[in-house]
Short mmCIF file of C-alpha atoms in Angstrom, two decimals:
data_model
loop_
_atom_site.label_atom_id
_atom_site.label_comp_id
_atom_site.label_asym_id
_atom_site.label_seq_id
_atom_site.Cartn_x
_atom_site.Cartn_y
_atom_site.Cartn_z
CA MET A 1 -0.23 -0.14 -0.18
CA LYS A 2 1.43 3.34 -0.35
CA MET A 3 0.12 7.08 0.52
CA ILE A 4 -0.48 9.52 -2.61
CA THR A 5 0.48 12.92 -1.82
CA ALA A 6 -0.25 15.72 -4.33
CA VAL A 7 0.20 19.53 -4.26
CA ILE A 8 -2.01 21.73 -5.94
CA LYS A 9 -3.32 23.47 -7.66
CA PRO A 10 -6.69 25.04 -6.29
CA PHE A 11 -8.20 25.00 -9.01
CA LYS A 12 -7.97 21.68 -10.36
CA MET A 13 -9.23 20.29 -7.21
CA ASP A 14 -12.31 18.47 -9.15
CA ASP A 15 -10.84 18.15 -12.29
CA VAL A 16 -8.06 15.86 -10.25
CA ARG A 17 -11.76 14.07 -7.71
CA THR A 18 -13.01 12.80 -11.36
CA ALA A 19 -10.27 11.60 -13.08
CA LEU A 20 -8.96 9.37 -9.18
CA SER A 21 -12.49 9.02 -8.84
CA GLU A 22 -13.01 6.96 -12.56
CA MET A 23 -9.65 5.34 -11.57
CA GLY A 24 -11.17 3.60 -9.08
CA VAL A 25 -9.66 5.93 -6.09
CA GLN A 26 -12.75 5.74 -3.47
CA GLY A 27 -11.34 7.56 -0.87
CA ILE A 28 -9.39 11.14 -0.50
CA THR A 29 -8.34 13.70 2.32
CA ALA A 30 -7.42 17.71 0.87
CA THR A 31 -6.22 19.61 2.86
CA GLU A 32 -5.73 23.56 1.52
CA VAL A 33 -2.31 24.87 2.66
CA LYS A 34 -0.51 27.47 0.57
CA GLY A 35 3.16 27.22 0.56
CA PHE A 36 6.12 27.81 -2.34
CA GLY A 37 8.27 25.99 -4.52
CA ARG A 38 10.31 27.11 -7.33
CA GLN A 39 7.69 30.05 -7.39
CA LYS A 40 8.42 31.91 -4.76
CA GLY A 41 5.20 33.45 -4.66
CA HIS A 42 4.42 36.91 -6.63
CA THR A 43 4.48 40.51 -6.17
CA GLU A 44 0.55 42.42 -4.93
CA LEU A 45 -0.60 46.21 -5.30
CA TYR A 46 -3.13 46.15 -2.13
CA ARG A 47 -4.19 50.09 -1.56
CA GLY A 48 -1.38 51.47 -3.00
CA ALA A 49 1.09 49.28 -1.51
CA GLU A 50 3.74 46.64 -2.87
CA TYR A 51 3.49 43.90 -1.16
CA VAL A 52 5.27 40.21 -2.16
CA VAL A 53 2.67 37.44 -1.65
CA ASP A 54 5.57 34.38 -0.50
CA PHE A 55 3.04 31.47 0.36
CA LEU A 56 0.61 30.91 -1.89
CA PRO A 57 -2.88 29.68 -1.39
CA LYS A 58 -2.49 25.58 -3.09
CA VAL A 59 -4.59 21.35 -2.03
CA LYS A 60 -2.40 18.91 -0.74
CA LEU A 61 -4.18 15.70 -1.35
CA GLU A 62 -3.31 12.34 0.71
CA ILE A 63 -5.19 9.43 -0.65
CA ALA A 64 -4.22 5.91 0.34
CA VAL A 65 -4.09 3.45 -2.77
CA ALA A 66 -3.21 -0.14 -3.25
CA ASP A 67 0.06 -0.53 -4.97
CA GLY A 68 -1.64 -1.84 -8.71
CA GLN A 69 -3.24 1.73 -8.21
CA VAL A 70 -0.30 4.68 -7.81
CA ASP A 71 0.80 3.99 -10.96
CA ALA A 72 -2.25 4.83 -12.81
CA ALA A 73 -2.99 7.40 -9.47
CA ILE A 74 0.27 9.49 -10.72
CA ASP A 75 -0.97 9.57 -14.00
CA ALA A 76 -4.45 10.94 -13.18
CA ILE A 77 -3.21 13.51 -10.69
CA THR A 78 -0.77 14.75 -13.53
CA LYS A 79 -2.49 14.40 -16.55
CA SER A 80 -5.87 16.27 -14.36
CA ALA A 81 -2.98 18.31 -12.92
CA SER A 82 -0.95 19.76 -15.20
CA THR A 83 -1.74 23.55 -16.94
CA GLY A 84 1.71 23.55 -18.58
CA LYS A 85 3.17 26.61 -16.21
CA ILE A 86 5.47 26.39 -13.30
CA GLY A 87 3.20 26.23 -10.14
CA ASP A 88 1.69 22.88 -10.88
CA GLY A 89 2.21 21.49 -8.12
CA LYS A 90 4.24 18.12 -6.68
CA ILE A 91 3.57 14.35 -5.64
CA PHE A 92 5.12 11.79 -3.25
CA VAL A 93 4.58 8.68 -3.24
CA SER A 94 5.41 6.92 0.66
CA SER A 95 4.90 3.62 2.11
CA LEU A 96 1.78 2.73 3.73
CA GLU A 97 3.08 0.14 6.63
CA GLN A 98 -0.81 -0.47 8.13
CA VAL A 99 -4.18 0.96 8.01
CA ILE A 100 -6.69 0.09 10.08
CA ARG A 101 -11.16 0.98 9.51
CA ILE A 102 -11.87 2.50 12.79
CA ARG A 103 -15.55 2.16 12.07
CA THR A 104 -15.31 -1.95 11.22
CA GLY A 105 -11.89 -3.36 12.11
CA GLU A 106 -10.29 -4.06 8.64
CA THR A 107 -7.10 -3.89 7.39
CA GLY A 108 -4.84 -3.14 5.53
CA GLU A 109 -5.99 -2.79 2.07
CA ASP A 110 -8.80 -3.95 2.89
CA ALA A 111 -10.09 -1.04 4.73
CA ILE A 112 -8.82 1.61 1.30
#
């Protein structure tokens, strides 16, 4: 089992959710976050004063998947979150040692 963490642009959230649902992913956790990478923020004007926005709004998705779904999930996220411009985001994949469904006590891939 793997935990896929994707940090994407907020307006791409619905596209990514739809793409993951179509490939069989049953659950996603989404968190509104702020951050920056190579994009390094931008400058804005507010009431005549210029200021730098260092941290840009993003959405962090956490998706637990079976090992056999990893490549398809990465492909779905990459295709649906891409705008071709800087700041599209990142995908991180890490091993998931154990999953337990609290309601039923199911464990492993049955709990995903």
